Coordinates of C-alpha atoms in Angstrom, one line a residue:
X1 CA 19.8 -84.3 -0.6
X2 CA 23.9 -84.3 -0.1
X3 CA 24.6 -82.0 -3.4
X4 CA 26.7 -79.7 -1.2
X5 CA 27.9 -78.3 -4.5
X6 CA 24.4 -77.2 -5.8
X7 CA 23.7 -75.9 -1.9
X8 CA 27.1 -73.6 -1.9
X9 CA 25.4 -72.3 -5.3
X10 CA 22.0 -71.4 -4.0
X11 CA 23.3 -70.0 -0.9
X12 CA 26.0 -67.5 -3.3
X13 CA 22.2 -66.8 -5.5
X14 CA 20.7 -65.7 -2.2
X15 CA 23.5 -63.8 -0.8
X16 CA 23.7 -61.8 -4.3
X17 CA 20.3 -61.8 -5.5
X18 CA 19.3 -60.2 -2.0
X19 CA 22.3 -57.5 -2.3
X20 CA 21.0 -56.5 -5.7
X21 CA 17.6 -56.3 -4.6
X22 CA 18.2 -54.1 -1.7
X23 CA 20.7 -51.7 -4.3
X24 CA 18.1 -51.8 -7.2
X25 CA 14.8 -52.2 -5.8
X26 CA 14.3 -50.4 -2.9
X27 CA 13.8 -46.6 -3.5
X28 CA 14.2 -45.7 -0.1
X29 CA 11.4 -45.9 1.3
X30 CA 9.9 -49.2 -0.2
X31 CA 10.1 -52.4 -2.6
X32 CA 9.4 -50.8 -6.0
X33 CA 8.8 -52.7 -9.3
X34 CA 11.9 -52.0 -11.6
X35 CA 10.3 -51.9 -15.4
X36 CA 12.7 -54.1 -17.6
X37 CA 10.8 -54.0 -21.1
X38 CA 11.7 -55.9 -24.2
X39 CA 12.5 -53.0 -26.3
X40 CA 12.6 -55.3 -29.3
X41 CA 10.0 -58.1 -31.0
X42 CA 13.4 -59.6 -31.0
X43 CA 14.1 -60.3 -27.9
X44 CA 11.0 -62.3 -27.1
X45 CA 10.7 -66.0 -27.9
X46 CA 8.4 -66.8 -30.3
X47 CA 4.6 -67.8 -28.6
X48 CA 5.3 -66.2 -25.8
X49 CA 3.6 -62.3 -26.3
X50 CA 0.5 -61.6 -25.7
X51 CA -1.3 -58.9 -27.9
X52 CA -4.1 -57.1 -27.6
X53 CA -5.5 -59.1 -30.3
X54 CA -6.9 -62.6 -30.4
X55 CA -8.2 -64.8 -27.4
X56 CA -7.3 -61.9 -24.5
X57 CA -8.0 -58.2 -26.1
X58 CA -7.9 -56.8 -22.5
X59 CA -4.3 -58.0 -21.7
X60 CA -0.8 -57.6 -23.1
X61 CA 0.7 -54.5 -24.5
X62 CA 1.7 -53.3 -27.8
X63 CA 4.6 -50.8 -26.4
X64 CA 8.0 -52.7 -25.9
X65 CA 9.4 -49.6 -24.6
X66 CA 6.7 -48.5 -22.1
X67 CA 4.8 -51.4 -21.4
X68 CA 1.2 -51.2 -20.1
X69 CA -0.2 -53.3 -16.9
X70 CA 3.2 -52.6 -15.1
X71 CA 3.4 -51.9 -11.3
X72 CA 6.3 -49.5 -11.7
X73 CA 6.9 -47.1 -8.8
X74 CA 4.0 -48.8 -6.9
X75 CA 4.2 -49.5 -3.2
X76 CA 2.2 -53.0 -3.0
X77 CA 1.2 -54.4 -0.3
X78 CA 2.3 -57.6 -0.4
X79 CA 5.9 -56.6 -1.5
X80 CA 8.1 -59.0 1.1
X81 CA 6.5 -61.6 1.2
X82 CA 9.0 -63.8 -0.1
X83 CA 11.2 -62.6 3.0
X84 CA 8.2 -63.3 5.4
X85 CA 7.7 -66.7 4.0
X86 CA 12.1 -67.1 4.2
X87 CA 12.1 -65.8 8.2
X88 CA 9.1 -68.4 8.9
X89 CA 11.1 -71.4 7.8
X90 CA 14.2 -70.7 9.4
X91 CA 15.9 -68.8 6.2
X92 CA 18.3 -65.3 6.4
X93 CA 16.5 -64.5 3.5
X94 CA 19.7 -61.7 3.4
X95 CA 17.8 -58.6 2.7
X96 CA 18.6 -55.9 5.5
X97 CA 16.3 -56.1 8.1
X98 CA 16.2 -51.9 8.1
X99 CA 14.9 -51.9 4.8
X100 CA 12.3 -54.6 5.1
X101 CA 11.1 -52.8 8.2
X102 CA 11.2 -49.4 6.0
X103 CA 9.0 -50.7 3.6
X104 CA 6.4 -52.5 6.0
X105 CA 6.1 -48.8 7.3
X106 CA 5.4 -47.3 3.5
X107 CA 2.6 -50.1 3.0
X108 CA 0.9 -49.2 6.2
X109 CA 1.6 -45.2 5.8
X110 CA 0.0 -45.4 1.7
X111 CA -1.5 -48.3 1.9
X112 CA -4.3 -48.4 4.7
X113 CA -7.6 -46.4 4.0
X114 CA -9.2 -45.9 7.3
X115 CA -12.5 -45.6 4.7
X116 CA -13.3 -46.0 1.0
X117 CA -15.9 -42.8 0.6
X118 CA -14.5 -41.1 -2.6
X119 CA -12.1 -43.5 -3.5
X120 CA -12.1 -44.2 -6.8
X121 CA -11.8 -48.0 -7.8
X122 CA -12.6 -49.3 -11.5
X123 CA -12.5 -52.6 -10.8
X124 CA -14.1 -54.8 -8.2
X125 CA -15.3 -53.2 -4.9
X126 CA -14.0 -55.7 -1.5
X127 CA -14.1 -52.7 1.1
X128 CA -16.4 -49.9 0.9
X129 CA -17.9 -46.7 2.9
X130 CA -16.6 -46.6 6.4
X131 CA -14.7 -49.6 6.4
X132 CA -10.5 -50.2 6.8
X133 CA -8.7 -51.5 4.8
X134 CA -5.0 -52.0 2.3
X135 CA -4.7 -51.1 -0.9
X136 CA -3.3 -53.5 -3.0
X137 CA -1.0 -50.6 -4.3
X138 CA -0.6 -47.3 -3.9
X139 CA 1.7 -44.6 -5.7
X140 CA 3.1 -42.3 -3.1
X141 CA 5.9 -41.2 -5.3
X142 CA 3.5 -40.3 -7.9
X143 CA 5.0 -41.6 -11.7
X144 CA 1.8 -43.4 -11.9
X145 CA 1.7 -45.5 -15.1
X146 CA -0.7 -44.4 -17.6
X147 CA -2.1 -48.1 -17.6
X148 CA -1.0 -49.3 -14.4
X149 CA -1.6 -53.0 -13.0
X150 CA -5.2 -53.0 -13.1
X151 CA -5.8 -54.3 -9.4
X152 CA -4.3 -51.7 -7.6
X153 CA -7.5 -50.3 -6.6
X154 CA -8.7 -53.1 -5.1
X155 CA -8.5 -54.6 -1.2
X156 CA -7.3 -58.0 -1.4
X157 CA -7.7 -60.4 2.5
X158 CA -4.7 -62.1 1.1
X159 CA -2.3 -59.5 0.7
X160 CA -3.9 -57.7 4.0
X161 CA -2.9 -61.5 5.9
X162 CA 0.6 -61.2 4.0
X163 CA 1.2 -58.0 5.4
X164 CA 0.0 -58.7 9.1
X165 CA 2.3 -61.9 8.7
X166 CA 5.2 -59.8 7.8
X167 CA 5.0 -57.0 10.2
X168 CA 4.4 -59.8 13.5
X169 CA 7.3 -61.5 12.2
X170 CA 9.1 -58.0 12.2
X171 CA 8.1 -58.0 16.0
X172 CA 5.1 -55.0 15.3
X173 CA 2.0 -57.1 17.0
X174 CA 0.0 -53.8 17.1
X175 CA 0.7 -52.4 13.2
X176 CA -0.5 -56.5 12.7
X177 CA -3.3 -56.9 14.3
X178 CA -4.2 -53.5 13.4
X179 CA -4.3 -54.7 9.6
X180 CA -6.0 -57.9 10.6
X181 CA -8.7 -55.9 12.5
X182 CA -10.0 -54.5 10.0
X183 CA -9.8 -57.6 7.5
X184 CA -12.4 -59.6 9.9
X185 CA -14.6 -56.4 10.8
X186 CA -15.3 -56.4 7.2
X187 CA -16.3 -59.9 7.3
X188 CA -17.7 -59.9 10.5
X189 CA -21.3 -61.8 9.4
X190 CA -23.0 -59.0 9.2
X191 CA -21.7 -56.9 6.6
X192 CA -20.5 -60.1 4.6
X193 CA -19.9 -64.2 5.1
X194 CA -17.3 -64.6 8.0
X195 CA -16.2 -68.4 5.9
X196 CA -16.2 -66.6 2.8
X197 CA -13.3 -63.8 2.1
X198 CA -14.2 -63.3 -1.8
X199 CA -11.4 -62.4 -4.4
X200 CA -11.6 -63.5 -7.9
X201 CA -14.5 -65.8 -6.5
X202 CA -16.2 -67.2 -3.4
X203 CA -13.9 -69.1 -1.1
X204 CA -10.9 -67.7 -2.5
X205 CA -7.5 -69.4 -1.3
X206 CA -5.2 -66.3 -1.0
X207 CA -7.1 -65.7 2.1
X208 CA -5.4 -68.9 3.8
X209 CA -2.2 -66.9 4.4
X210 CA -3.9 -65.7 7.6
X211 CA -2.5 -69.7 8.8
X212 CA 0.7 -67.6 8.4
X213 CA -0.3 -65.6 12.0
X214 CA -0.1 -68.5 14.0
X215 CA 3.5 -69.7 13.0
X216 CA 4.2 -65.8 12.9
X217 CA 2.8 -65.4 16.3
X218 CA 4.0 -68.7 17.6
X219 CA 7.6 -67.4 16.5
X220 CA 7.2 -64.1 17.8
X221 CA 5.9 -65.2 21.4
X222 CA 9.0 -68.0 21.6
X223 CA 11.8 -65.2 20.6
X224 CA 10.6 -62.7 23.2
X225 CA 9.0 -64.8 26.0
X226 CA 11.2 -68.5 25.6
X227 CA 10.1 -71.0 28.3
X228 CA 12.6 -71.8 30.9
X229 CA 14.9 -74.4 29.4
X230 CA 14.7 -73.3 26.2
X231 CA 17.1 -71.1 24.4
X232 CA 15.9 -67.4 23.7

């Protein structure tokens, strides 16, 4: 829009921001979820905490210290997706590329379940018995949270496509299709409605990241194989 002013600014916020997320964030081995709490009533604007109390009893917390519902040292499935969706419109998101690939090897190393026999899930069941499938979150590192994020049980299409997306784009077609295998046997007509990958209902958009394969692939197949003419 010609504020080359504003655009210096944003490019100085990605270049930081990414820096500080690769020194902060990432343990190591994957994209962890730093716990920032309140501490204090004080430090939160009036209307904006949610209790246990009132219209949503099953939300909030009441610690300010050690918050409930927090991801914490979770490995999630889903965890750079913001860089995917940077490195599919043309954007050097700025996080190392040795990290990112670090933790796309943590989500599929804690993450995958070849089967869900004995797996313990409180919440909604998308993948059972014998089938495959990712964890929304796993905690490898152990320092579970008492009352962790309460959908980290669960096998979400959408986070499984956001994966697959990030590791083609990462240049690991096998890991990807691998993760998107198992997404489709699972809806493969028999056991459930090919059209209809269910989350928190029928029809459920999260699931339309898959469209993220075909610019992922189309991008992959053009950096390794260019046509002749075309710059590789």
């Amino acid at each position: 829009v010609g504020d080359d002013d504003f655009a210096v600014e944003c490019d100085q916020v990605r270049i930081s921001g990414a820096a500080r997320t690769d020194e902060v964030v990432h343990n190591g081995d994957y994209y962890a979820h730093v716990v920032m709490p309140a501490g204090s009533e004080d430090a939160i604007a009036e209307g904006l905490r949610i209790r246990y109390d009132g219209d949503s009893p099953w939300v909030g917390s009441d610690d300010l210290v050690d918050p409930d519902l927090q991801i914490g040292a979770g490995c999630t499935a889903d965890q750079v997706v913001g860089h995917t969706m940077g490195r599919l419109a043309g954007v050097d998101t700025g996080l190392d590329p040795v990290l990112v690939s670090r933790a796309l090897d943590s989500v599929l190393r804690h993450n995958h379940r070849d089967g869900f026999t004995g797996h313990f899930n409180h919440m909604r069941t998308y993948a059972l018995n014998d089938e495959a499938g990712l964890l929304v979150c796993s905690f490898p590192r152990g320092d579970r949270p008492r009352r962790p994020f309460p959908y980290c049980n669960e096998v979400w299409t959408g986070l499984e496509y956001s994966a697959a997306v990030g590791l083609l784009v990462d240049g690991r077609p096998g890991d990807a299709e691998r993760v998107v295998r198992a997404v489709r046997d699972r809806y493969d007509g028999r056991r459930r409605n090919p059209f209809d990958e269910v989350e928190c209902g029928h029809h459920y958009v999260r699931s339309m990241a898959s469209w993220g394969l075909v610019d992922a692939w189309l991008a992959t197949e053009q950096e390794h194989h260019p046509r002749k003419g075309d710059s590789a």
